Amino acid sequence: MTSSVQEPFGLKIYRAASSASEPVAEFLLKRRLRSGKEDPARINERRGVAGRERPDGMLVWIHGASVGESLSVIPLVRRLQELRPDLNFLVTTGTVTSAKLMKERLPDGAMHQYIPVDHPLFVKNFLNHWKPDGAIFVESEFWPNLILGARDAVQSMALVNGRISPQSFNDWKRQPNTIRFILSAFDTIIAQDYQNADRLVELSGGAVEMFGNLKNAAPALPADEGQVEGLKSAIDERPVWLAASTHPGEEDIVLAAHKILQKEFANLLTIIAPRHPSRGQEVQELATAKQLLARRRSEGDDITKDADVYIADTLGELGLFYRLCNIAFVGGGVTPKGGHNPLEPARLGVAILHGPHTFNFVETYRDMRDAGAAALVRNDRELATAVRRLLADEKTRSAMSKAAHVAAEASAHPGPLRVDASKHNADDVGDEALLLSRYAPVWIARNRPDGAKAAADGNADVIIMDDGFQNPKVKKTVSILLLDAQDPRGNGCIFPAGPLREPVARAQSRADITVAVDADAAAGNAAKHLASRFSAWLEPVNTPPAQTVAAFSGIGKPDKFFDALRRKGFTVAETISFPDHHPFTQSNLAALTQTAARTKAQLITTEKDFVRLPNTFKENVLTFPVEMKFNAPTQLIDLILEAIDRRRPALMKYQQRAITNMKHALPDWTEQDIKQVMGDVWENLGRTGAEYAHLDKLHIDGKNPRIEHDGFDRIRNQDGSFQQVIFVTGHFANWEIPAICAKQLGVSFGVIYRAANNPLVDELIIHKRAATMTRVQAPKGRRGARELVAMLRNEYSVAMLVDQKLNDGISVPFMGRNAMTAPAAARMALKFNVPLVPIRAVRLNGAHFRVTVEDAIQFEPSGDTGADVYALTEKINKKLEEFVRTQPAQWLWFHRRWPKDS
């Protein structure tokens, strides 16, 4: 593509200077070669000289700077190959480490080359040889010669998983024309999250989309299963934890934490995997200085019993070490590097600790902490305290590990997505969702409100939110709390000190129903101290005949499964436990087969584990189905229905009122029309409520204007000032927007408003209006009437919402029915001879609006005040009716606008 934007002078200087700097580029390449940062066998690729022939056919070029970016594109390449098997793929990166990983992991049909240095000649060499048909840049590699050269050479370009760090954002803001010109080369820009989308919108001045983070969709890091088993054997029963992707300064903290922990865990093993393996010797010297014995993997050292620290200074083996440790400190966050990807350990069910500087993964780390999967540490003492707690408390560690795995699954499938057992497997949607889909439609969604809305759009009458008790984003009709009767409080501590999300007593006070879950509840032994009327237990149903079995399970408490087998009469020859949600590997399956043969026993597992097995292995395995039984199922169902009925009026009366209003006002509408508009009305109302906190960010100009406007010239005087008018409008879109727009254009006005029922909410709204619109505000009523007169006498314009019912108003037709209507706007217009000007907001998309000022309502007074007020009020209602019919989904239909018998 070509840009219509003129190339900035500074960028022209850069490109001219780089054209004349080939000797400098060569000098830098040679220096990097000497320091081991370049591959001598492939150094010419950095000059744009290809290391292989271009394949025939169309070629898509994908560029990622280093390890993280290149790994994130592998799932993208695989998916594109499925969709377009006719395409060839070229992946470029700039580091030796990433090149080695691409050699190992790129699928067949994709090839790797080093990216050329940003010199015009080198870029030209590269593009002339490869002649790519399309280019995809990943994250934030903005080399001008490369991008602008590609712009002129390829048919289309995209920036995907776009990211701008806070520092880069501030740097580029000092060169706004340059970055805007560079970004204009891309036909499509897709950000990895909303924060980066906002930054890219401001820098590019154009449209930016957001589909989620590519790194969320990456598979679990690979590992050699034989090496996993070998190292596990070497570690034996020693307590172990991992410090992964560490940077200079962080190893000091890790080693200091080790010294603190050693006082309690004498045989502790700390594994350190530095972000750059070349620093292995440096890390070993740091450990030696602290009188710690350190072994290095790159030197072929084994994990010996006397080793305090094992340094994993090899390439591409992080997946191996995450499988050895269920506790990991992820580096790059104590030092301000922005943090590294927490989803890599989370996919393997590892409890995560991290530092405060995580700006590269802000939303991911926040979601992890909210889910109870990660905890923040700032120094060696906090790190030691967190690791000690996880090493000592298996229940807290298990809860955190499970939360990490669940959070990783949610991030990989942000949804909303309806589970289809005929198409999806456990890797696609998670084992629990796949299992539940046998019994009812199941939706998975990272964002709970989006999932609930998708289920509602799918005609669900009742939505059951799994594991949603602590989730505040969706209002629940009924909350049911399940507690483990044998151990309801764990260690009694709130995460991250323990497994609890909140004190048990507080949770019970919030819950409508508490159920004590206990394997012995059938015998009436459920814990009475939980003050629960209801108890529940898992009861085997339709089980296979009792026989000799080898039982394996990867659930939260495998021993409960093994005990249930014994109670049912099975002879359990051997038990094999795996972590919760464990992804079974070929090595695991081979070991299970050997166990079955050695013990001459039938393999058996839970239904949850069964769905994670490969189809080819399932035929060798029996399942042990269970159902949850309740001590008083009828009373429980009655209580749930009572709770629903209690809340139904609060939730449904407004909807029913709105539906009734629509049927009377728009009799030609079908039920489907009403249902569709009703959903949009609720969505608009929800957005409006959420926008109150951000009214100060809605602007008519700037780099990212949220408000378009039209028609204000109708009320502008010749000298540029504004006439005094009475603005009349209704509850359309976000009804605060017209006043914000008027304020930013320089209109002097006051507002008349109806006070909120909650005094605190009313006070907050008044302060928001004062900050974003006007300090001249008056509530409806006698006081408001006096202040309205004062405003008009002082030549202020006035903004009024005139679409609400007023019991002591006048009966005037509205939408074909008489409606009790406030006459104040008409009365004041006549009294002060001020024009009545209709104004309204329309929501265009999300938090983007258009405000339109229409011509003043034309009216000739007759001299009969009562008749004139009625006639002018009728004209106002006709204008409102026009607005409603034009945008019915953006009007607030919930008012008691008409008498019941009209």
PDB file of C-alpha atoms in Angstrom, residues 647-744:
ATOM      1  CA  ARG A 647     -35.600 -11.487  43.048  1.00  0.00           C
ATOM      2  CA  ARG A 648     -37.714 -11.768  39.939  1.00  0.00           C
ATOM      3  CA  PRO A 649     -39.760  -8.609  40.711  1.00  0.00           C
ATOM      4  CA  ALA A 650     -36.634  -6.531  41.307  1.00  0.00           C
ATOM      5  CA  LEU A 651     -35.074  -7.704  38.080  1.00  0.00           C
ATOM      6  CA  MET A 652     -38.123  -8.126  35.889  1.00  0.00           C
ATOM      7  CA  LYS A 653     -40.534  -5.335  36.751  1.00  0.00           C
ATOM      8  CA  TYR A 654     -38.577  -2.797  34.734  1.00  0.00           C
ATOM      9  CA  GLN A 655     -38.266  -5.136  31.783  1.00  0.00           C
ATOM     10  CA  GLN A 656     -41.979  -5.939  31.887  1.00  0.00           C
ATOM     11  CA  ARG A 657     -42.812  -2.241  32.082  1.00  0.00           C
ATOM     12  CA  ALA A 658     -40.583  -1.561  29.054  1.00  0.00           C
ATOM     13  CA  ILE A 659     -42.154  -4.426  27.083  1.00  0.00           C
ATOM     14  CA  THR A 660     -45.642  -3.151  27.906  1.00  0.00           C
ATOM     15  CA  ASN A 661     -44.623   0.347  26.811  1.00  0.00           C
ATOM     16  CA  MET A 662     -43.310  -0.992  23.499  1.00  0.00           C
ATOM     17  CA  LYS A 663     -46.469  -2.988  22.818  1.00  0.00           C
ATOM     18  CA  HIS A 664     -48.683   0.044  23.400  1.00  0.00           C
ATOM     19  CA  ALA A 665     -46.457   2.541  21.586  1.00  0.00           C
ATOM     20  CA  LEU A 666     -45.444   0.313  18.664  1.00  0.00           C
ATOM     21  CA  PRO A 667     -48.353  -2.119  18.137  1.00  0.00           C
ATOM     22  CA  ASP A 668     -47.033  -3.330  14.782  1.00  0.00           C
ATOM     23  CA  TRP A 669     -43.912  -4.801  16.383  1.00  0.00           C
ATOM     24  CA  THR A 670     -43.559  -8.594  16.695  1.00  0.00           C
ATOM     25  CA  GLU A 671     -42.443 -10.383  19.864  1.00  0.00           C
ATOM     26  CA  GLN A 672     -39.066 -10.977  18.198  1.00  0.00           C
ATOM     27  CA  ASP A 673     -38.716  -7.249  17.426  1.00  0.00           C
ATOM     28  CA  ILE A 674     -39.381  -6.423  21.075  1.00  0.00           C
ATOM     29  CA  LYS A 675     -36.984  -9.095  22.364  1.00  0.00           C
ATOM     30  CA  GLN A 676     -34.188  -7.841  20.110  1.00  0.00           C
ATOM     31  CA  VAL A 677     -34.666  -4.198  21.053  1.00  0.00           C
ATOM     32  CA  MET A 678     -35.023  -5.085  24.746  1.00  0.00           C
ATOM     33  CA  GLY A 679     -31.589  -6.698  24.741  1.00  0.00           C
ATOM     34  CA  ASP A 680     -30.090  -3.603  23.120  1.00  0.00           C
ATOM     35  CA  VAL A 681     -31.845  -1.337  25.636  1.00  0.00           C
ATOM     36  CA  TRP A 682     -30.301  -3.229  28.556  1.00  0.00           C
ATOM     37  CA  GLU A 683     -26.873  -3.151  26.886  1.00  0.00           C
ATOM     38  CA  ASN A 684     -27.113   0.592  26.311  1.00  0.00           C
ATOM     39  CA  LEU A 685     -28.136   1.141  29.925  1.00  0.00           C
ATOM     40  CA  GLY A 686     -25.241  -0.976  31.165  1.00  0.00           C
ATOM     41  CA  ARG A 687     -22.769   0.927  29.029  1.00  0.00           C
ATOM     42  CA  THR A 688     -24.178   4.238  30.226  1.00  0.00           C
ATOM     43  CA  GLY A 689     -23.734   3.269  33.858  1.00  0.00           C
ATOM     44  CA  ALA A 690     -20.166   2.139  33.255  1.00  0.00           C
ATOM     45  CA  GLU A 691     -19.350   5.358  31.388  1.00  0.00           C
ATOM     46  CA  TYR A 692     -20.021   7.642  34.366  1.00  0.00           C
ATOM     47  CA  ALA A 693     -16.573   6.836  35.737  1.00  0.00           C
ATOM     48  CA  HIS A 694     -14.997   7.925  32.441  1.00  0.00           C
ATOM     49  CA  LEU A 695     -17.000  10.989  31.403  1.00  0.00           C
ATOM     50  CA  ASP A 696     -13.872  13.128  31.669  1.00  0.00           C
ATOM     51  CA  LYS A 697     -12.257  11.034  28.913  1.00  0.00           C
ATOM     52  CA  LEU A 698     -14.979  11.678  26.332  1.00  0.00           C
ATOM     53  CA  HIS A 699     -13.882  14.519  24.038  1.00  0.00           C
ATOM     54  CA  ILE A 700     -14.932  16.178  20.797  1.00  0.00           C
ATOM     55  CA  ASP A 701     -11.361  16.601  19.543  1.00  0.00           C
ATOM     56  CA  GLY A 702      -7.839  15.383  20.186  1.00  0.00           C
ATOM     57  CA  LYS A 703      -6.175  12.279  18.851  1.00  0.00           C
ATOM     58  CA  ASN A 704      -8.994   9.955  19.806  1.00  0.00           C
ATOM     59  CA  PRO A 705     -12.261  11.940  19.764  1.00  0.00           C
ATOM     60  CA  ARG A 706     -15.240  10.078  21.179  1.00  0.00           C
ATOM     61  CA  ILE A 707     -17.934  12.621  20.320  1.00  0.00           C
ATOM     62  CA  GLU A 708     -18.925  13.834  16.850  1.00  0.00           C
ATOM     63  CA  HIS A 709     -21.218  16.859  16.693  1.00  0.00           C
ATOM     64  CA  ASP A 710     -23.421  18.550  14.147  1.00  0.00           C
ATOM     65  CA  GLY A 711     -25.792  21.516  14.085  1.00  0.00           C
ATOM     66  CA  PHE A 712     -24.346  23.771  16.796  1.00  0.00           C
ATOM     67  CA  ASP A 713     -23.893  26.459  14.136  1.00  0.00           C
ATOM     68  CA  ARG A 714     -27.696  26.754  14.166  1.00  0.00           C
ATOM     69  CA  ILE A 715     -27.496  28.488  17.541  1.00  0.00           C
ATOM     70  CA  ARG A 716     -24.272  30.431  16.984  1.00  0.00           C
ATOM     71  CA  ASN A 717     -24.341  34.226  16.703  1.00  0.00           C
ATOM     72  CA  GLN A 718     -22.406  36.129  14.043  1.00  0.00           C
ATOM     73  CA  ASP A 719     -19.683  36.998  16.548  1.00  0.00           C
ATOM     74  CA  GLY A 720     -19.162  33.290  17.307  1.00  0.00           C
ATOM     75  CA  SER A 721     -20.956  33.283  20.651  1.00  0.00           C
ATOM     76  CA  PHE A 722     -23.987  31.086  21.290  1.00  0.00           C
ATOM     77  CA  GLN A 723     -27.603  32.159  21.582  1.00  0.00           C
ATOM     78  CA  GLN A 724     -29.517  31.559  24.773  1.00  0.00           C
ATOM     79  CA  VAL A 725     -31.700  28.493  24.214  1.00  0.00           C
ATOM     80  CA  ILE A 726     -33.525  25.780  26.100  1.00  0.00           C
ATOM     81  CA  PHE A 727     -32.149  22.411  24.986  1.00  0.00           C
ATOM     82  CA  VAL A 728     -34.772  19.670  25.190  1.00  0.00           C
ATOM     83  CA  THR A 729     -33.914  16.009  24.910  1.00  0.00           C
ATOM     84  CA  GLY A 730     -34.679  12.621  26.413  1.00  0.00           C
ATOM     85  CA  HIS A 731     -32.900   9.563  27.791  1.00  0.00           C
ATOM     86  CA  PHE A 732     -31.203   8.573  24.539  1.00  0.00           C
ATOM     87  CA  ALA A 733     -27.873   6.675  24.289  1.00  0.00           C
ATOM     88  CA  ASN A 734     -25.862   8.233  27.144  1.00  0.00           C
ATOM     89  CA  TRP A 735     -27.989  11.267  27.931  1.00  0.00           C
ATOM     90  CA  GLU A 736     -25.092  13.122  29.600  1.00  0.00           C
ATOM     91  CA  ILE A 737     -23.203  13.374  26.303  1.00  0.00           C
ATOM     92  CA  PRO A 738     -25.031  16.395  24.762  1.00  0.00           C
ATOM     93  CA  ALA A 739     -24.154  18.513  27.811  1.00  0.00           C
ATOM     94  CA  ILE A 740     -20.508  17.388  27.694  1.00  0.00           C
ATOM     95  CA  CYS A 741     -20.364  18.299  24.002  1.00  0.00           C
ATOM     96  CA  ALA A 742     -21.968  21.703  24.606  1.00  0.00           C
ATOM     97  CA  LYS A 743     -19.520  22.475  27.409  1.00  0.00           C
ATOM     98  CA  GLN A 744     -16.486  21.616  25.262  1.00  0.00           C
TER      99      GLN A 744
END
